[in-house]
XYZ file of C-alpha atoms in Angstrom:
679
model
C 0.000 0.000 0.000
C 1.294 3.533 -0.678
C 2.976 4.996 2.399
C 1.568 8.426 1.708
C -1.976 7.000 1.692
C -1.361 5.291 5.032
C 0.060 8.499 6.481
C -2.955 10.435 5.207
C -5.317 7.966 6.860
C -3.402 8.232 10.126
C -3.696 12.006 9.933
C -7.449 11.650 9.393
C -7.648 9.382 12.446
C -5.741 11.899 14.574
C -7.926 14.747 13.353
C -11.063 12.720 14.059
C -9.944 12.114 17.647
C -9.356 15.828 18.067
C -12.829 16.610 16.738
C -14.393 14.001 19.020
C -12.615 15.617 21.973
C -13.910 19.017 20.815
C -17.472 17.665 20.626
C -17.127 16.299 24.147
C -15.768 19.605 25.480
C -18.719 21.407 23.945
C -21.168 19.146 25.781
C -19.184 19.549 29.027
C -19.508 23.331 28.701
C -23.290 23.115 28.791
C -25.263 23.087 32.029
C -28.832 23.191 33.220
C -28.703 26.693 34.719
C -30.778 28.084 31.860
C -33.588 25.561 32.365
C -36.970 27.037 33.145
C -37.618 24.906 36.235
C -36.111 22.091 38.263
C -37.889 19.392 36.239
C -36.425 20.723 33.007
C -33.034 20.985 34.697
C -33.153 17.327 35.773
C -34.088 16.228 32.256
C -31.357 18.365 30.698
C -28.732 17.081 33.128
C -29.665 13.487 32.333
C -29.587 14.198 28.589
C -26.146 15.810 28.812
C -24.823 12.913 30.912
C -26.036 10.409 28.322
C -24.516 12.448 25.519
C -21.151 12.573 27.308
C -21.216 8.819 27.746
C -21.990 8.383 24.056
C -19.013 10.568 23.137
C -16.529 8.666 25.300
C -13.311 7.824 23.443
C -11.376 4.640 24.125
C -7.938 4.974 22.496
C -7.841 1.190 22.096
C -10.964 1.229 19.915
C -10.663 2.519 16.312
C -12.874 5.494 15.507
C -13.458 4.145 12.016
C -12.989 0.771 10.389
C -13.881 1.409 6.766
C -14.252 3.918 3.977
C -16.430 4.132 0.896
C -15.511 6.113 -2.226
C -18.427 6.994 -4.452
C -18.094 7.006 -8.246
C -17.889 10.359 -9.999
C -21.475 10.187 -11.257
C -22.634 9.808 -7.676
C -20.681 12.808 -6.409
C -17.174 11.355 -5.966
C -17.415 11.698 -2.175
C -15.593 9.625 0.410
C -16.955 8.673 3.821
C -15.172 7.044 6.730
C -17.468 4.561 8.495
C -17.263 4.222 12.286
C -19.157 3.466 15.487
C -20.423 7.022 15.946
C -20.753 10.246 13.986
C -17.918 12.767 14.302
C -17.985 16.163 12.604
C -15.345 18.855 12.247
C -15.654 22.458 13.371
C -17.559 23.379 10.227
C -20.055 20.565 10.717
C -18.721 18.361 7.918
C -18.507 14.635 8.702
C -15.124 13.219 9.638
C -16.695 9.855 10.490
C -20.259 8.756 9.708
C -22.222 6.431 11.936
C -22.382 2.856 10.639
C -26.154 3.033 11.046
C -26.621 6.058 8.791
C -28.226 5.382 5.364
C -25.036 6.499 3.619
C -23.180 3.593 5.278
C -25.397 0.848 3.837
C -23.240 0.305 0.685
C -20.205 -0.446 2.866
C -21.933 -3.636 4.006
C -23.975 -4.588 0.939
C -22.212 -3.322 -2.218
C -20.729 -5.856 -4.631
C -19.382 -5.791 -8.182
C -22.704 -7.019 -9.471
C -24.481 -4.297 -7.471
C -21.959 -1.563 -6.550
C -24.640 0.764 -5.130
C -22.794 3.817 -6.455
C -19.402 2.876 -5.003
C -16.096 2.860 -6.819
C -14.112 1.438 -3.904
C -14.466 -0.029 -0.417
C -11.583 0.250 2.013
C -11.048 -1.701 5.234
C -8.544 -0.786 7.931
C -6.310 -2.864 10.140
C -5.644 -1.624 13.668
C -3.463 -2.665 16.571
C -4.266 -1.201 20.004
C -6.067 1.697 18.371
C -3.229 2.497 15.949
C -3.906 2.278 12.212
C -1.451 -0.238 10.747
C -2.813 -1.155 7.308
C -5.635 -0.822 4.854
C -7.060 -2.966 2.107
C -8.903 -1.703 -0.991
C -11.576 -3.488 -2.969
C -12.606 -2.124 -6.370
C -16.298 -2.422 -7.107
C -16.120 -1.259 -10.725
C -13.574 -3.713 -12.158
C -14.795 -6.534 -14.361
C -14.758 -10.125 -13.163
C -15.578 -11.724 -9.799
C -15.222 -9.669 -6.700
C -12.820 -10.167 -3.817
C -13.394 -13.587 -2.257
C -11.519 -13.030 0.978
C -10.436 -10.052 3.009
C -7.330 -10.628 5.098
C -8.230 -7.696 7.355
C -11.798 -8.959 7.775
C -10.577 -12.460 8.642
C -8.008 -11.089 11.066
C -10.704 -9.086 12.860
C -13.000 -12.116 13.129
C -10.215 -14.378 14.388
C -8.483 -11.831 16.637
C -7.876 -13.401 20.070
C -9.888 -11.947 22.898
C -10.193 -12.054 26.660
C -13.220 -10.498 28.259
C -16.889 -9.996 27.382
C -18.324 -10.115 23.882
C -17.429 -7.204 21.601
C -19.301 -5.657 18.707
C -19.029 -6.953 15.140
C -19.788 -3.622 13.498
C -16.634 -3.864 11.360
C -17.441 -7.364 10.111
C -21.217 -7.342 9.526
C -22.052 -9.388 6.442
C -24.713 -8.460 3.847
C -27.284 -11.014 5.047
C -26.731 -9.851 8.634
C -27.056 -6.178 7.668
C -30.447 -6.818 6.059
C -31.704 -8.161 9.388
C -30.071 -5.401 11.417
C -31.823 -2.687 9.375
C -35.210 -4.386 9.037
C -38.208 -2.159 9.697
C -39.132 -1.515 13.332
C -42.681 -2.743 12.805
C -41.490 -6.188 11.714
C -41.038 -9.045 14.172
C -38.123 -11.216 13.047
C -36.946 -14.659 14.112
C -33.266 -15.311 13.421
C -32.683 -19.069 13.345
C -28.907 -19.098 13.520
C -26.495 -21.988 13.616
C -23.481 -21.676 15.945
C -21.026 -19.008 14.831
C -23.425 -17.217 12.472
C -23.498 -14.116 14.654
C -27.181 -14.172 15.601
C -26.550 -12.648 19.035
C -24.493 -9.862 17.533
C -27.156 -9.306 14.871
C -29.800 -8.871 17.571
C -27.708 -6.409 19.579
C -26.717 -4.419 16.510
C -30.370 -4.349 15.470
C -31.204 -2.812 18.847
C -28.467 -0.219 18.317
C -29.709 0.518 14.802
C -33.336 0.912 15.880
C -32.310 3.253 18.707
C -30.511 5.344 16.100
C -33.292 5.308 13.494
C -36.224 5.734 15.924
C -34.570 7.536 18.827
C -37.552 9.361 20.314
C -40.014 6.488 20.036
C -37.690 3.836 21.440
C -36.263 6.015 24.188
C -39.764 6.930 25.328
C -41.251 3.426 25.223
C -38.158 1.358 25.914
C -35.949 -1.365 24.450
C -35.532 -4.622 26.344
C -32.778 -7.232 25.915
C -33.678 -10.681 27.284
C -30.956 -13.257 27.918
C -30.998 -16.831 29.247
C -29.059 -16.116 32.451
C -27.150 -13.423 34.303
C -23.747 -14.653 33.135
C -24.813 -14.339 29.505
C -26.012 -10.773 30.081
C -22.690 -9.886 31.658
C -20.959 -11.456 28.649
C -22.801 -9.140 26.220
C -22.853 -6.094 28.510
C -20.256 -4.056 26.589
C -21.653 -4.420 23.057
C -24.293 -1.679 23.074
C -22.212 0.834 25.087
C -19.358 0.331 22.595
C -21.807 1.419 19.901
C -22.782 4.504 21.876
C -26.101 3.106 23.129
C -26.918 3.039 26.831
C -30.736 3.188 26.724
C -31.588 -0.511 26.447
C -32.420 -2.482 29.592
C -31.237 -6.056 30.055
C -32.959 -8.802 32.033
C -33.404 -12.536 32.316
C -36.867 -14.095 32.170
C -36.682 -14.575 35.937
C -35.985 -10.863 36.431
C -38.712 -9.908 33.965
C -41.407 -11.737 35.941
C -39.991 -11.065 39.408
C -42.815 -8.637 40.258
C -44.061 -11.059 42.884
C -40.694 -12.162 44.249
C -37.527 -14.007 43.365
C -37.163 -17.641 42.369
C -36.961 -19.569 45.644
C -37.922 -23.086 44.630
C -37.176 -25.731 42.046
C -39.382 -28.503 40.786
C -39.214 -31.642 38.685
C -38.920 -31.118 34.945
C -42.347 -32.676 34.149
C -44.086 -30.261 36.525
C -42.192 -27.243 35.170
C -43.029 -28.389 31.644
C -46.726 -28.619 32.481
C -46.700 -25.163 34.061
C -45.072 -23.837 30.895
C -47.697 -25.429 28.640
C -49.985 -22.986 26.824
C -53.016 -24.851 28.253
C -52.250 -23.154 31.557
C -53.200 -19.797 30.030
C -56.815 -20.924 29.689
C -56.767 -22.560 33.133
C -55.671 -19.273 34.665
C -58.211 -17.278 32.651
C -60.991 -19.513 33.948
C -59.597 -19.290 37.463
C -59.605 -15.491 37.484
C -63.024 -14.984 35.927
C -64.638 -17.697 38.034
C -64.528 -15.198 40.894
C -67.156 -12.992 39.227
C -70.395 -13.936 40.945
C -74.054 -14.129 39.973
C -76.479 -11.540 41.467
C -78.915 -13.224 43.850
C -80.525 -10.191 45.506
C -81.549 -6.767 44.334
C -79.389 -3.725 45.059
C -81.061 -1.207 47.389
C -79.562 2.307 47.543
C -80.906 4.724 50.192
C -80.587 8.378 49.118
C -82.257 11.095 51.121
C -85.828 10.021 51.833
C -85.919 7.623 48.911
C -84.736 4.056 48.478
C -83.783 3.090 44.954
C -83.891 -0.536 43.953
C -81.923 -2.188 41.124
C -83.519 -5.557 40.346
C -81.432 -8.691 40.111
C -81.902 -8.968 36.360
C -80.674 -5.379 35.826
C -77.620 -5.995 37.999
C -76.946 -9.107 35.894
C -77.276 -7.052 32.696
C -74.796 -4.471 34.026
C -72.328 -7.183 34.935
C -72.695 -9.038 31.625
C -72.331 -5.784 29.693
C -68.947 -5.200 31.247
C -67.872 -8.795 30.606
C -68.835 -8.415 26.939
C -66.401 -5.494 26.527
C -63.404 -7.820 26.984
C -61.979 -5.677 29.779
C -59.210 -6.673 32.120
C -60.562 -8.036 35.404
C -59.533 -5.018 37.503
C -60.933 -2.553 34.971
C -64.291 -4.316 35.000
C -64.283 -4.372 38.787
C -63.612 -0.608 38.873
C -66.444 0.101 36.402
C -69.120 -2.085 37.994
C -70.129 0.451 40.693
C -70.598 3.106 37.998
C -72.612 0.714 35.840
C -74.892 -0.025 38.820
C -75.116 3.675 39.663
C -76.224 4.356 36.100
C -79.211 2.050 36.670
C -80.122 4.105 39.737
C -79.827 7.387 37.814
C -82.139 6.080 35.096
C -84.781 5.484 37.774
C -84.192 8.965 39.204
C -84.765 10.522 35.782
C -87.946 8.517 35.296
C -89.219 9.873 38.601
C -88.693 13.432 37.422
C -85.265 14.222 38.923
C -82.377 15.645 36.892
C -79.252 14.008 38.354
C -75.900 15.200 37.028
C -72.410 13.673 36.995
C -71.842 14.607 40.624
C -74.861 12.577 41.656
C -73.647 9.692 39.505
C -70.265 9.782 41.251
C -71.875 10.003 44.694
C -74.110 6.998 44.049
C -71.182 4.960 42.680
C -69.222 5.729 45.859
C -72.113 4.939 48.185
C -71.355 2.074 50.566
C -74.275 -0.143 49.512
C -73.197 0.100 45.858
C -69.528 -0.517 46.628
C -70.300 -3.476 48.906
C -72.740 -4.989 46.391
C -70.192 -4.625 43.545
C -67.343 -6.006 45.648
C -69.380 -9.094 46.516
C -70.083 -9.723 42.826
C -66.633 -8.804 41.561
C -64.107 -9.322 44.388
C -60.598 -7.891 44.482
C -57.919 -10.422 43.475
C -54.174 -10.757 43.963
C -52.115 -12.992 41.646
C -50.399 -14.822 44.486
C -53.703 -15.653 46.199
C -55.206 -16.980 42.978
C -52.254 -19.270 42.285
C -52.010 -20.316 45.929
C -55.636 -21.424 45.847
C -55.110 -23.198 42.523
C -52.258 -25.281 43.949
C -54.014 -26.080 47.241
C -57.726 -26.474 46.371
C -58.088 -29.727 44.429
C -61.818 -29.277 43.810
C -61.409 -25.770 42.406
C -58.446 -26.832 40.254
C -60.533 -29.677 38.844
C -63.322 -27.224 38.034
C -61.211 -24.669 36.136
C -58.942 -27.271 34.497
C -61.744 -29.535 33.306
C -61.172 -30.655 29.722
C -57.736 -29.029 29.619
C -55.513 -30.780 32.131
C -55.842 -34.454 33.031
C -56.480 -35.640 36.586
C -52.926 -36.995 36.775
C -51.540 -33.643 35.677
C -53.774 -31.833 38.156
C -52.381 -33.987 40.934
C -48.836 -33.014 39.969
C -49.738 -29.308 40.237
C -51.038 -29.607 43.801
C -48.537 -28.934 46.593
C -47.764 -31.975 48.734
C -47.050 -29.743 51.733
C -48.934 -26.481 51.182
C -47.454 -23.329 52.770
C -49.498 -21.559 55.421
C -50.430 -18.708 53.110
C -49.716 -17.176 49.728
C -47.235 -14.847 51.411
C -45.234 -17.797 52.735
C -45.123 -19.621 49.380
C -41.771 -20.346 47.740
C -42.327 -19.831 44.038
C -40.424 -21.493 41.205
C -39.554 -19.763 37.927
C -42.495 -21.471 36.233
C -44.742 -20.221 39.065
C -43.552 -16.637 38.586
C -44.406 -16.868 34.895
C -47.910 -18.037 35.848
C -48.221 -15.169 38.326
C -47.233 -12.796 35.534
C -50.001 -14.250 33.356
C -52.517 -13.739 36.162
C -51.315 -10.172 36.715
C -51.978 -9.443 33.042
C -55.470 -10.888 33.323
C -56.077 -8.424 36.151
C -54.310 -5.360 34.702
C -52.848 -4.862 31.231
C -49.049 -5.215 31.108
C -47.294 -2.115 29.698
C -45.797 -2.606 26.222
C -42.299 -1.557 25.171
C -41.215 -0.501 21.686
C -38.893 -3.413 20.945
C -37.663 -6.602 22.589
C -34.593 -8.616 21.633
C -34.784 -12.127 23.097
C -31.732 -14.388 22.767
C -31.656 -18.179 23.131
C -35.420 -18.011 22.739
C -35.687 -21.651 21.689
C -35.450 -22.537 25.387
C -38.517 -20.532 26.415
C -41.786 -22.246 27.279
C -45.074 -21.227 25.705
C -45.990 -19.322 28.874
C -42.621 -17.535 28.907
C -43.150 -16.515 25.287
C -46.567 -15.159 26.239
C -44.858 -13.078 28.940
C -42.668 -11.527 26.239
C -45.564 -11.119 23.833
C -47.738 -9.148 26.238
C -44.841 -6.727 26.738
C -44.794 -6.170 22.996
C -48.477 -5.859 22.135
C -47.845 -2.466 20.521
C -44.213 -3.125 19.611
C -42.080 -5.684 17.812
C -39.512 -8.333 18.656
C -36.252 -9.744 17.404
C -36.153 -13.407 18.402
C -32.762 -15.124 18.309
C -32.170 -18.825 18.685
C -31.305 -22.217 17.287
C -33.724 -25.124 17.577
C -30.729 -27.481 17.516
C -29.532 -25.890 20.767
C -32.819 -26.312 22.652
C -31.894 -27.696 26.068
C -35.083 -27.392 28.122
C -37.895 -29.967 28.220
C -40.385 -27.166 27.498
C -38.498 -25.751 24.487
C -40.342 -24.670 21.326
C -40.788 -27.337 18.679
C -40.964 -24.799 15.848
C -40.635 -21.064 15.295
C -44.188 -20.944 13.947
C -45.424 -22.158 17.344
C -43.198 -19.642 19.124
C -44.532 -16.758 17.016
C -48.094 -17.833 17.767
C -47.407 -17.779 21.521
C -45.798 -14.342 21.145
C -48.940 -13.065 19.462
C -46.986 -12.332 16.269
C -48.054 -15.106 13.865
C -47.013 -12.998 10.865
C -43.411 -12.675 12.045
C -40.658 -13.407 9.535
C -38.245 -16.309 10.052
C -34.735 -15.961 8.606
C -32.209 -18.784 8.753
C -28.501 -18.006 9.044
C -26.228 -20.919 8.151
C -22.949 -19.210 7.144
C -20.665 -19.554 10.140
C -18.023 -16.864 10.601
C -16.916 -17.742 14.122
C -16.657 -21.520 14.548
C -13.821 -23.172 12.550
C -14.758 -25.553 9.728
C -13.400 -28.757 11.295
C -15.079 -27.978 14.612
C -18.501 -27.179 13.178
C -18.351 -30.186 10.839
C -17.679 -32.498 13.780
C -20.437 -30.995 15.945
C -22.851 -31.179 12.994
C -22.718 -34.977 13.242
C -25.296 -34.544 16.000
C -27.812 -32.625 13.849
C -29.532 -35.693 12.307
C -30.329 -36.799 15.868
C -31.345 -33.449 17.395
C -32.673 -31.262 14.542
C -33.007 -33.236 11.317
C -35.056 -30.509 9.613
C -32.416 -27.766 9.961
C -29.843 -26.977 7.328
C -26.339 -27.815 8.566
C -24.085 -24.791 9.144
C -21.379 -23.961 6.615
C -18.063 -22.482 7.799
C -16.877 -19.725 5.431
C -13.499 -19.087 7.033
C -10.440 -20.285 5.124
C -8.781 -21.518 8.317
C -10.202 -24.864 9.344
C -9.189 -24.452 12.987
C -7.628 -26.956 15.346
C -9.593 -30.018 16.441
C -7.967 -32.557 18.719
C -8.963 -35.428 20.992
C -7.306 -36.789 24.112
C -7.885 -39.262 26.906
C -5.406 -37.517 29.211
C -6.206 -35.579 32.386
C -7.976 -32.228 32.377
C -4.753 -30.424 33.282
C -2.833 -32.049 30.423
C -5.653 -31.271 28.015
C -5.393 -27.584 28.968
C -1.623 -27.225 28.579
C -1.478 -26.421 24.869
C -4.446 -24.026 24.976
C -3.060 -22.049 27.930
C 0.150 -21.379 26.016
C -1.745 -19.643 23.217
C -3.066 -16.067 23.186
C -6.736 -15.439 23.770
C -9.426 -16.769 26.063
C -9.673 -20.405 27.166
C -12.924 -22.062 28.201
C -12.945 -25.379 30.045
C -16.468 -26.807 29.701
C -17.382 -29.639 32.056
C -20.536 -31.451 33.188
C -22.229 -29.588 36.022
C -21.824 -32.650 38.227
C -18.030 -32.516 37.773
C -17.563 -28.874 38.742
C -16.344 -29.509 42.288
C -13.838 -32.160 41.194
C -12.440 -30.087 38.318
C -12.307 -26.981 40.496
C -10.103 -28.895 42.940
C -7.861 -30.187 40.134
C -7.300 -26.678 38.765
C -6.567 -25.275 42.206
C -4.115 -28.054 43.080
C -2.344 -27.520 39.746
C -1.856 -23.845 40.643
C -3.905 -22.579 37.693
C -5.626 -19.221 37.973
C -9.206 -19.284 36.696
C -12.646 -17.721 36.962
C -15.795 -19.804 37.278
C -18.724 -18.702 35.158
C -21.807 -18.111 37.246
C -20.154 -18.078 40.673
C -17.127 -15.764 40.430
C -17.420 -13.195 43.203
C -16.426 -10.215 41.043
C -19.040 -10.224 38.310
C -17.352 -7.354 36.470
C -14.273 -9.517 35.812
C -16.140 -12.778 35.226
C -14.855 -13.051 31.649
C -11.529 -11.258 32.098
C -9.515 -14.305 33.179
C -7.335 -16.185 30.705
C -9.037 -19.427 31.791
C -12.752 -19.782 32.537
C -14.283 -22.870 34.135
C -17.686 -23.242 32.493
C -20.498 -25.546 33.641
C -22.152 -27.090 30.583
C -25.490 -25.577 31.596
C -24.081 -22.022 31.221
C -22.040 -22.477 28.033
C -24.813 -21.403 25.692
C -24.134 -18.115 23.904
C -20.523 -17.840 25.097
C -17.411 -17.935 22.901
C -13.755 -18.586 23.672
C -10.698 -18.617 21.435
C -9.772 -22.061 22.722
C -12.129 -24.600 24.259
C -11.559 -27.849 26.108
C -14.739 -29.934 26.406
C -14.246 -32.503 29.142
C -16.312 -35.694 29.368
C -18.888 -35.287 26.555
C -20.595 -38.500 27.693
C -21.093 -36.974 31.140
C -22.537 -33.810 29.572
C -25.140 -35.887 27.742
C -25.932 -37.948 30.844
C -26.467 -34.811 32.927
C -29.745 -33.961 31.198
C -33.219 -35.459 31.833
C -33.294 -37.229 28.457
C -30.811 -38.161 25.748
C -32.102 -35.763 23.090
C -31.696 -32.826 25.462
C -28.268 -34.129 26.449
C -27.141 -34.314 22.817
C -28.348 -30.752 22.230
C -26.397 -29.639 25.292
C -23.306 -31.331 23.886
C -23.858 -29.636 20.515
C -23.819 -26.306 22.337
C -20.603 -27.142 24.177
C -18.773 -28.347 21.060
C -19.503 -25.126 19.179
C -18.083 -22.525 21.581
C -14.571 -22.384 20.023
C -13.327 -19.664 17.686
C -9.848 -21.107 17.061
C -9.312 -24.530 18.635
C -11.245 -27.335 20.309
C -9.888 -30.178 22.406
C -12.279 -32.976 23.332
C -11.139 -34.784 26.488
C -12.973 -38.051 26.822
C -13.011 -41.619 28.034
C -15.369 -42.655 25.281
C -17.521 -40.618 22.918
C -21.315 -40.746 22.493
C -22.145 -43.058 19.614
C -23.989 -40.280 17.775
C -20.639 -38.541 17.182
C -19.315 -41.545 15.285
C -15.894 -41.609 16.921
C -12.818 -39.520 16.120
C -12.674 -38.078 12.564
C -10.164 -39.886 10.327
C -8.298 -36.720 9.380
C -7.824 -35.713 13.011
C -5.132 -37.268 15.175
C -6.323 -38.589 18.500
C -3.822 -36.587 20.502
C -3.748 -32.963 21.552
C -1.671 -30.786 19.291
C -2.186 -32.813 16.129
């Protein structure tokens, strides 16, 4: 590459950093002293604080990673593409945001469809310093560039720490999903290494950019499978300048009524997650609405007004016909009864106004009569009764849940009261369903849900009711479903979400997992997901795949000598034993899920990973210990094989399988791979 071009690009980088610093100083010079009142001042202070955080500059992170040069007919302009917009003192762009419309050709242009570009340039960086660039002509005849050395180096660059953004390496098919319309609910069925998690996070960042006011006002929610996973992805959105999105697990989302304090057998949890429970709960709630047996008598002054039983029934049925939430109907019933009284007053010659209507609705006889017909309910009391009153459960579950299943729902040793109950995760999801039957759940603008294949029908309903006026990006892989209540198809999942018209897109081009590794793991697909297309690795490097029957410590030796992160994945039942082995060998490590300092959970060179928490994580080098034990640790073999598929596909560079015998579904050691570490 011409030295003068490289020097010019370095000068542009230096100038861009200076302009970013100038933009930050300008924001720092502003204050809320000119605000009209204290409320405006608080809002302005918060806005300025967010803007300062968005303009933070990490010298280790490149300000731009690409450039596009437009052809002369299109204006012959050049734009540097980066993570955020930077302008010079005159307001001209030094760097344009990757989400801006002008940046689209950087990701999608090709020689067959150049989109007005003459050239695309990619940059190589080391610790924030520009070291190289690579040009691709989009106007030359013949096939386009098959491989980009800089792109491959960025994908394969060793890492230690949480997940980072892929904004510099987004592929055309990923970009289409990232920029899809806000109104569209999308399911991304992604094989391991296809970047589905990154696509979902970058989509959130893009939507926050394109629909800032709407999404900031109504909210963006990121749902992950567990707290460790959320900590793993915590830095992606902030690195893209976005700090508005909230992150939560399903347990945190439905923790309105308390934390998870109990566990239960898989069959019971599966039943509680079945969509049939939605109708059981609906019946349970509405069964509390009574039938009028006596007339309503309302004394007022010297008169006594009487609402006959049939009129009270008509008022009650009229509210039921409006498809109101339970609490809304309960609040309106006194007014509906009062209206019947006012009609009688008018017939007698009076002229009651709204104040009289309100007074009658608040009168004790009316309130007591309405409360007896339409009692106040609490979610915990409803579910407590359902799990302790066999006769009532049989009544509301008739025709939906078998007698055997009903028996499994009943508590063997009921707690003294609803307040003393220890709820499981499945119980909290049911409580959330009941709460929505009572009062409508607020809707957010957009939800991104990762590893969604593991959610039960009732969990999906919990997400859906939080997106009744919004949309969702659902990320997952049916081949990686590891819960007994997992979705059997994305069509079913979309139906439970209330978005049957959602679009399903399948990603099969793997950019992260090496070819030899993904090919070996794919041997399990005919047994766990025969209808899915097998993933295809597009990297030129095939990666390192090795097998050993040595000890865990010996299996780790080669990986620990290499740069980048190392993940040791073991059966959950073996954690204590392996933890002791690592400690006795003098190896420093962090344990995913239990490390005291959550902020440094992924900053260690070596992470000890229980198989149950491996999903969604990536490491440069992975040692999977005892695959047979991983399979045996699940309730059934199919789930165990899916868990193993997850564990085998966490490596970016190398995989070592330490075993004392492989599951027969893997078909033994591949012929082209030596059976010893380091082959």
